[in-house]
């Protein structure tokens, strides 16, 4: 439940401890214009910020960007950020831990626009100078405020089923934001690099069990292989081959924890040629064998 302190509307202590203890998948708060908005801070949760009114400056990773009503963006865990030069600035925040949501992040990633907004935009913010942030229309702002009120009401009452309901409402919000972003990107020029990378990532996720070549990815991106590889490295801060390998390894690690499938099945479903190669890459990446990791993290094998 929100309270007002020194003209700043913030979450009360119970809400903060609620999400920090893992007993709620999401919390909300609304902050109104005040100089104390400007202190630099970082946190270990994901934060979705919606600018309701006014203007100001948002500093993220050492770069400063102007923000206005309708601007909507993600602040990732561990990133130092703050606000300054507020002019009647009013913010609405949703904070969450992805692993606590009722829908797994990899399933949400299948929604068009999700990866572009929640992963690519913050990751490439310094490259694109914040030009790919989401700007909501007045009608879309109202929709976001409706989600805020529904979540805040559930957290205030905390009756039976509250946590399930909050998780489902917020999951619906994530889908809605992804659709807003996808519609915005599709309305831009066909040369929108971020949207084309999102198309590539959608293809990779949909074909994680199959070989994906640089030529295939470049064709989806709509350029030569060399141009695609340069763009990918510039935005993702890692090569296409490294990204693909790491994606497969993390997918395999998730399956080791959440399934009882044989290693040969997991390697096939994650796009590795055989289980021996998966074991080699897994140990090199995580410092232990898939068997050792599963014995420690999957209750079925304990």
Short mmCIF file of C-alpha atoms in Angstrom, two decimals:
data_model
loop_
_atom_site.label_atom_id
_atom_site.label_comp_id
_atom_site.label_asym_id
_atom_site.label_seq_id
_atom_site.Cartn_x
_atom_site.Cartn_y
_atom_site.Cartn_z
CA UNK A 1 0.00 0.00 0.00
CA UNK A 2 1.37 3.44 -0.89
CA UNK A 3 1.89 6.26 1.61
CA UNK A 4 3.05 9.88 1.25
CA UNK A 5 6.29 10.93 2.98
CA UNK A 6 7.82 14.39 2.37
CA UNK A 7 5.55 14.81 -0.68
CA UNK A 8 6.82 11.50 -2.08
CA UNK A 9 4.38 8.64 -2.44
CA UNK A 10 6.27 5.43 -1.71
CA UNK A 11 5.67 1.82 -0.80
CA UNK A 12 5.28 1.20 2.89
CA UNK A 13 7.73 -1.00 4.78
CA UNK A 14 5.47 -4.04 4.59
CA UNK A 15 5.39 -3.92 0.79
CA UNK A 16 9.17 -3.58 0.59
CA UNK A 17 9.75 -6.50 2.95
CA UNK A 18 7.02 -8.48 1.21
CA UNK A 19 8.81 -8.58 -2.14
CA UNK A 20 12.29 -8.71 -0.57
CA UNK A 21 11.37 -11.87 1.36
CA UNK A 22 10.09 -13.55 -1.80
CA UNK A 23 6.48 -13.58 -0.57
CA UNK A 24 5.17 -11.42 -3.41
CA UNK A 25 6.10 -11.57 -7.10
CA UNK A 26 5.68 -7.82 -7.61
CA UNK A 27 5.19 -4.52 -5.78
CA UNK A 28 4.21 -1.04 -6.93
CA UNK A 29 4.97 2.51 -5.90
CA UNK A 30 4.30 6.01 -7.12
CA UNK A 31 6.79 8.86 -6.65
CA UNK A 32 5.90 12.51 -6.97
CA UNK A 33 8.19 15.46 -7.64
CA UNK A 34 10.76 16.14 -4.90
CA UNK A 35 14.51 16.78 -4.78
CA UNK A 36 15.05 13.52 -2.91
CA UNK A 37 14.15 11.71 -6.13
CA UNK A 38 17.67 12.55 -7.23
CA UNK A 39 19.78 10.33 -4.97
CA UNK A 40 21.82 7.72 -6.83
CA UNK A 41 20.86 4.15 -6.05
CA UNK A 42 20.78 0.60 -7.36
CA UNK A 43 18.73 -2.46 -6.49
CA UNK A 44 18.61 -6.19 -7.17
CA UNK A 45 15.12 -6.29 -8.72
CA UNK A 46 13.79 -5.29 -12.14
CA UNK A 47 11.98 -1.96 -12.26
CA UNK A 48 9.50 -0.76 -14.87
CA UNK A 49 9.05 3.02 -14.74
CA UNK A 50 6.16 4.94 -16.31
CA UNK A 51 6.36 8.75 -16.38
CA UNK A 52 2.85 9.95 -15.56
CA UNK A 53 3.42 13.69 -15.71
CA UNK A 54 6.07 16.41 -15.82
CA UNK A 55 9.64 16.08 -17.03
CA UNK A 56 13.17 15.53 -15.78
CA UNK A 57 16.48 13.82 -16.43
CA UNK A 58 17.18 10.12 -15.95
CA UNK A 59 20.78 9.00 -15.47
CA UNK A 60 21.53 5.36 -16.28
CA UNK A 61 24.98 3.77 -16.57
CA UNK A 62 26.60 7.20 -16.48
CA UNK A 63 24.50 8.65 -19.33
CA UNK A 64 21.73 11.21 -18.87
CA UNK A 65 18.48 11.20 -20.83
CA UNK A 66 15.54 13.62 -20.86
CA UNK A 67 12.21 12.05 -19.87
CA UNK A 68 8.65 13.29 -20.28
CA UNK A 69 5.08 12.15 -19.71
CA UNK A 70 4.44 8.77 -21.33
CA UNK A 71 8.08 7.63 -21.34
CA UNK A 72 8.29 4.02 -20.18
CA UNK A 73 11.51 2.11 -19.56
CA UNK A 74 13.29 -0.64 -17.64
CA UNK A 75 15.99 -0.27 -15.02
CA UNK A 76 17.96 -3.51 -14.70
CA UNK A 77 19.28 -4.96 -11.42
CA UNK A 78 22.60 -3.58 -10.23
CA UNK A 79 22.59 -0.50 -12.49
CA UNK A 80 23.30 2.84 -10.79
CA UNK A 81 20.62 5.42 -11.66
CA UNK A 82 18.90 8.55 -10.44
CA UNK A 83 16.63 11.44 -11.48
CA UNK A 84 17.40 15.16 -11.60
CA UNK A 85 16.02 18.47 -12.94
CA UNK A 86 12.48 17.42 -12.01
CA UNK A 87 9.68 19.63 -13.25
CA UNK A 88 6.52 18.32 -11.58
CA UNK A 89 7.81 14.83 -12.27
CA UNK A 90 5.48 11.98 -11.31
CA UNK A 91 6.58 8.35 -11.74
CA UNK A 92 4.81 5.03 -11.41
CA UNK A 93 7.04 2.01 -10.71
CA UNK A 94 6.49 -1.74 -10.89
CA UNK A 95 9.23 -3.84 -9.28
CA UNK A 96 9.64 -7.59 -9.57
CA UNK A 97 11.89 -10.64 -9.64
CA UNK A 98 11.28 -12.51 -12.94
CA UNK A 99 11.83 -15.94 -11.39
CA UNK A 100 8.90 -15.36 -9.00
CA UNK A 101 6.31 -14.75 -11.71
CA UNK A 102 3.75 -17.48 -12.57
CA UNK A 103 5.00 -17.59 -16.18
CA UNK A 104 8.65 -18.46 -16.85
CA UNK A 105 10.74 -15.67 -18.47
CA UNK A 106 11.53 -17.90 -21.45
CA UNK A 107 7.81 -18.23 -22.20
CA UNK A 108 7.30 -14.47 -21.96
CA UNK A 109 10.27 -14.04 -24.30
CA UNK A 110 8.20 -15.69 -27.05
CA UNK A 111 5.84 -12.69 -27.12
CA UNK A 112 6.69 -10.28 -29.98
CA UNK A 113 8.17 -7.12 -28.53
CA UNK A 114 9.10 -8.62 -25.16
CA UNK A 115 12.80 -9.19 -25.81
CA UNK A 116 13.13 -5.91 -27.69
CA UNK A 117 11.74 -3.89 -24.78
CA UNK A 118 12.80 -5.81 -21.68
CA UNK A 119 16.21 -6.99 -22.90
CA UNK A 120 17.47 -5.24 -26.04
CA UNK A 121 16.45 -1.66 -25.23
CA UNK A 122 18.23 -1.35 -21.85
CA UNK A 123 21.17 -3.38 -23.12
CA UNK A 124 21.62 -1.09 -26.12
CA UNK A 125 20.60 2.17 -24.45
CA UNK A 126 24.01 3.80 -24.70
CA UNK A 127 24.27 2.77 -28.36
CA UNK A 128 20.89 4.21 -29.38
CA UNK A 129 20.85 7.10 -26.87
CA UNK A 130 17.45 6.08 -25.46
CA UNK A 131 15.65 6.66 -28.76
CA UNK A 132 14.01 3.23 -28.55
CA UNK A 133 12.26 3.82 -25.24
CA UNK A 134 8.51 3.24 -25.21
CA UNK A 135 6.34 6.37 -25.29
CA UNK A 136 2.75 5.66 -24.24
CA UNK A 137 -0.31 7.46 -25.55
CA UNK A 138 -2.81 8.95 -23.03
CA UNK A 139 -5.03 5.89 -23.53
CA UNK A 140 -2.11 3.53 -22.92
CA UNK A 141 -1.10 5.50 -19.81
CA UNK A 142 -4.61 5.01 -18.46
CA UNK A 143 -4.30 1.28 -19.09
CA UNK A 144 -1.05 1.16 -17.10
CA UNK A 145 -2.64 3.11 -14.24
CA UNK A 146 -5.48 0.58 -14.18
CA UNK A 147 -2.96 -2.24 -13.74
CA UNK A 148 -1.27 -0.23 -10.97
CA UNK A 149 -4.52 0.25 -9.09
CA UNK A 150 -5.47 -3.43 -9.40
CA UNK A 151 -2.11 -4.60 -8.03
CA UNK A 152 -2.09 -1.98 -5.26
CA UNK A 153 -5.60 -2.99 -4.21
CA UNK A 154 -4.68 -6.67 -4.03
CA UNK A 155 -1.56 -5.96 -1.98
CA UNK A 156 -3.54 -3.69 0.36
CA UNK A 157 -6.16 -6.32 1.19
CA UNK A 158 -4.00 -9.47 1.00
CA UNK A 159 -6.88 -11.89 1.16
CA UNK A 160 -6.89 -15.48 -0.06
CA UNK A 161 -5.32 -15.80 -3.49
CA UNK A 162 -3.70 -12.35 -3.41
CA UNK A 163 -0.23 -13.46 -4.48
CA UNK A 164 -1.54 -15.57 -7.35
CA UNK A 165 -3.78 -12.73 -8.47
CA UNK A 166 -0.95 -10.15 -8.29
CA UNK A 167 1.34 -12.40 -10.32
CA UNK A 168 -1.30 -12.94 -12.99
CA UNK A 169 -2.21 -9.25 -13.22
CA UNK A 170 1.43 -8.31 -13.63
CA UNK A 171 2.00 -11.03 -16.22
CA UNK A 172 -0.90 -9.55 -18.19
CA UNK A 173 0.76 -6.14 -17.84
CA UNK A 174 4.04 -7.50 -19.25
CA UNK A 175 2.18 -8.92 -22.25
CA UNK A 176 0.39 -5.61 -22.77
CA UNK A 177 3.64 -3.61 -22.61
CA UNK A 178 5.25 -6.02 -25.07
CA UNK A 179 2.36 -5.49 -27.48
CA UNK A 180 2.54 -1.72 -27.06
CA UNK A 181 6.24 -1.85 -27.87
CA UNK A 182 5.85 -4.19 -30.81
CA UNK A 183 3.15 -1.94 -32.31
CA UNK A 184 5.40 1.10 -31.83
CA UNK A 185 8.37 -0.58 -33.46
CA UNK A 186 6.35 -1.89 -36.39
CA UNK A 187 5.14 1.63 -37.05
CA UNK A 188 8.70 2.82 -37.59
CA UNK A 189 11.01 2.55 -40.55
CA UNK A 190 11.89 -0.90 -41.91
CA UNK A 191 15.47 -0.01 -41.07
CA UNK A 192 14.74 -0.24 -37.34
CA UNK A 193 17.74 -2.23 -36.18
CA UNK A 194 16.32 -3.13 -32.79
CA UNK A 195 13.14 -4.56 -34.28
CA UNK A 196 15.13 -6.63 -36.77
CA UNK A 197 17.28 -8.02 -33.96
CA UNK A 198 14.11 -8.90 -32.09
CA UNK A 199 12.97 -10.86 -35.16
CA UNK A 200 16.30 -12.73 -35.15
CA UNK A 201 16.00 -13.55 -31.45
CA UNK A 202 12.41 -14.75 -31.94
CA UNK A 203 13.68 -17.12 -34.62
CA UNK A 204 16.50 -18.37 -32.38
CA UNK A 205 14.15 -19.02 -29.44
CA UNK A 206 11.67 -20.83 -31.69
CA UNK A 207 14.43 -23.03 -33.12
CA UNK A 208 16.62 -23.60 -30.08
CA UNK A 209 16.71 -27.36 -30.77
CA UNK A 210 17.88 -26.88 -34.36
CA UNK A 211 21.09 -25.54 -35.89
CA UNK A 212 20.85 -21.81 -36.58
CA UNK A 213 23.41 -20.47 -39.02
CA UNK A 214 24.75 -16.96 -39.39
CA UNK A 215 23.38 -16.98 -42.93
CA UNK A 216 19.86 -17.72 -41.68
CA UNK A 217 20.05 -15.01 -39.05
CA UNK A 218 21.45 -12.46 -41.51
CA UNK A 219 18.61 -13.21 -43.94
CA UNK A 220 16.03 -12.51 -41.22
CA UNK A 221 17.93 -9.37 -40.26
CA UNK A 222 17.90 -8.32 -43.91
CA UNK A 223 21.59 -7.71 -44.50
CA UNK A 224 24.87 -9.37 -45.37
CA UNK A 225 26.43 -11.68 -42.77
CA UNK A 226 29.19 -9.22 -41.97
CA UNK A 227 26.74 -6.33 -41.39
CA UNK A 228 24.49 -8.52 -39.25
CA UNK A 229 27.39 -9.80 -37.13
CA UNK A 230 28.67 -6.27 -36.52
CA UNK A 231 25.20 -5.05 -35.52
CA UNK A 232 24.64 -8.01 -33.26
CA UNK A 233 27.96 -7.56 -31.45
CA UNK A 234 27.43 -3.81 -31.08
CA UNK A 235 23.99 -4.17 -29.49
CA UNK A 236 24.38 -7.43 -27.56
CA UNK A 237 27.99 -6.89 -26.44
CA UNK A 238 28.84 -10.47 -27.43
CA UNK A 239 29.22 -12.32 -30.70
CA UNK A 240 26.33 -14.13 -32.36
CA UNK A 241 27.98 -17.53 -31.79
CA UNK A 242 28.66 -16.80 -28.10
CA UNK A 243 25.10 -15.60 -27.56
CA UNK A 244 23.66 -18.71 -29.21
CA UNK A 245 25.88 -21.03 -27.18
CA UNK A 246 25.09 -19.29 -23.89
CA UNK A 247 21.37 -19.32 -24.63
CA UNK A 248 21.49 -23.09 -25.21
CA UNK A 249 23.53 -23.64 -22.04
CA UNK A 250 21.16 -21.65 -19.84
CA UNK A 251 18.20 -23.44 -21.40
CA UNK A 252 19.89 -26.77 -20.59
CA UNK A 253 20.58 -25.64 -17.03
CA UNK A 254 16.91 -24.74 -16.58
CA UNK A 255 15.85 -28.15 -17.86
CA UNK A 256 18.28 -29.88 -15.48
CA UNK A 257 16.55 -28.17 -12.56
CA UNK A 258 12.94 -28.41 -13.71
CA UNK A 259 12.69 -31.78 -15.45
CA UNK A 260 13.73 -35.40 -15.04
CA UNK A 261 14.67 -35.84 -18.70
CA UNK A 262 17.78 -37.76 -19.63
CA UNK A 263 20.88 -35.78 -20.54
CA UNK A 264 20.65 -37.06 -24.12
CA UNK A 265 17.12 -35.64 -24.40
CA UNK A 266 18.16 -32.30 -22.91
CA UNK A 267 21.13 -31.97 -25.24
CA UNK A 268 18.91 -32.65 -28.26
CA UNK A 269 16.23 -30.18 -27.14
CA UNK A 270 18.85 -27.50 -26.54
CA UNK A 271 20.52 -27.85 -29.92
CA UNK A 272 23.73 -29.70 -28.95
CA UNK A 273 25.03 -32.39 -31.28
CA UNK A 274 25.38 -34.88 -28.40
CA UNK A 275 25.47 -35.07 -24.60
CA UNK A 276 29.28 -35.23 -24.49
CA UNK A 277 29.56 -31.83 -26.16
CA UNK A 278 26.93 -30.42 -23.79
CA UNK A 279 28.93 -31.75 -20.81
CA UNK A 280 32.13 -30.18 -22.14
CA UNK A 281 30.54 -26.78 -22.71
CA UNK A 282 28.53 -26.91 -19.49
CA UNK A 283 31.57 -27.60 -17.33
CA UNK A 284 33.55 -24.88 -19.11
CA UNK A 285 30.75 -22.35 -18.54
CA UNK A 286 29.55 -23.23 -15.03
CA UNK A 287 32.53 -25.03 -13.48
CA UNK A 288 30.76 -28.35 -12.89
CA UNK A 289 29.20 -31.17 -14.87
CA UNK A 290 25.46 -31.26 -15.68
CA UNK A 291 25.16 -34.27 -13.34
CA UNK A 292 26.79 -32.40 -10.44
CA UNK A 293 24.60 -29.36 -11.04
CA UNK A 294 21.41 -31.45 -11.20
CA UNK A 295 22.21 -33.38 -8.01
CA UNK A 296 22.56 -30.10 -6.11
CA UNK A 297 19.60 -28.21 -7.59
CA UNK A 298 16.88 -30.67 -8.62
CA UNK A 299 14.93 -32.05 -5.61
CA UNK A 300 13.92 -35.12 -7.64
CA UNK A 301 17.55 -36.26 -7.74
CA UNK A 302 18.47 -35.42 -4.12
#
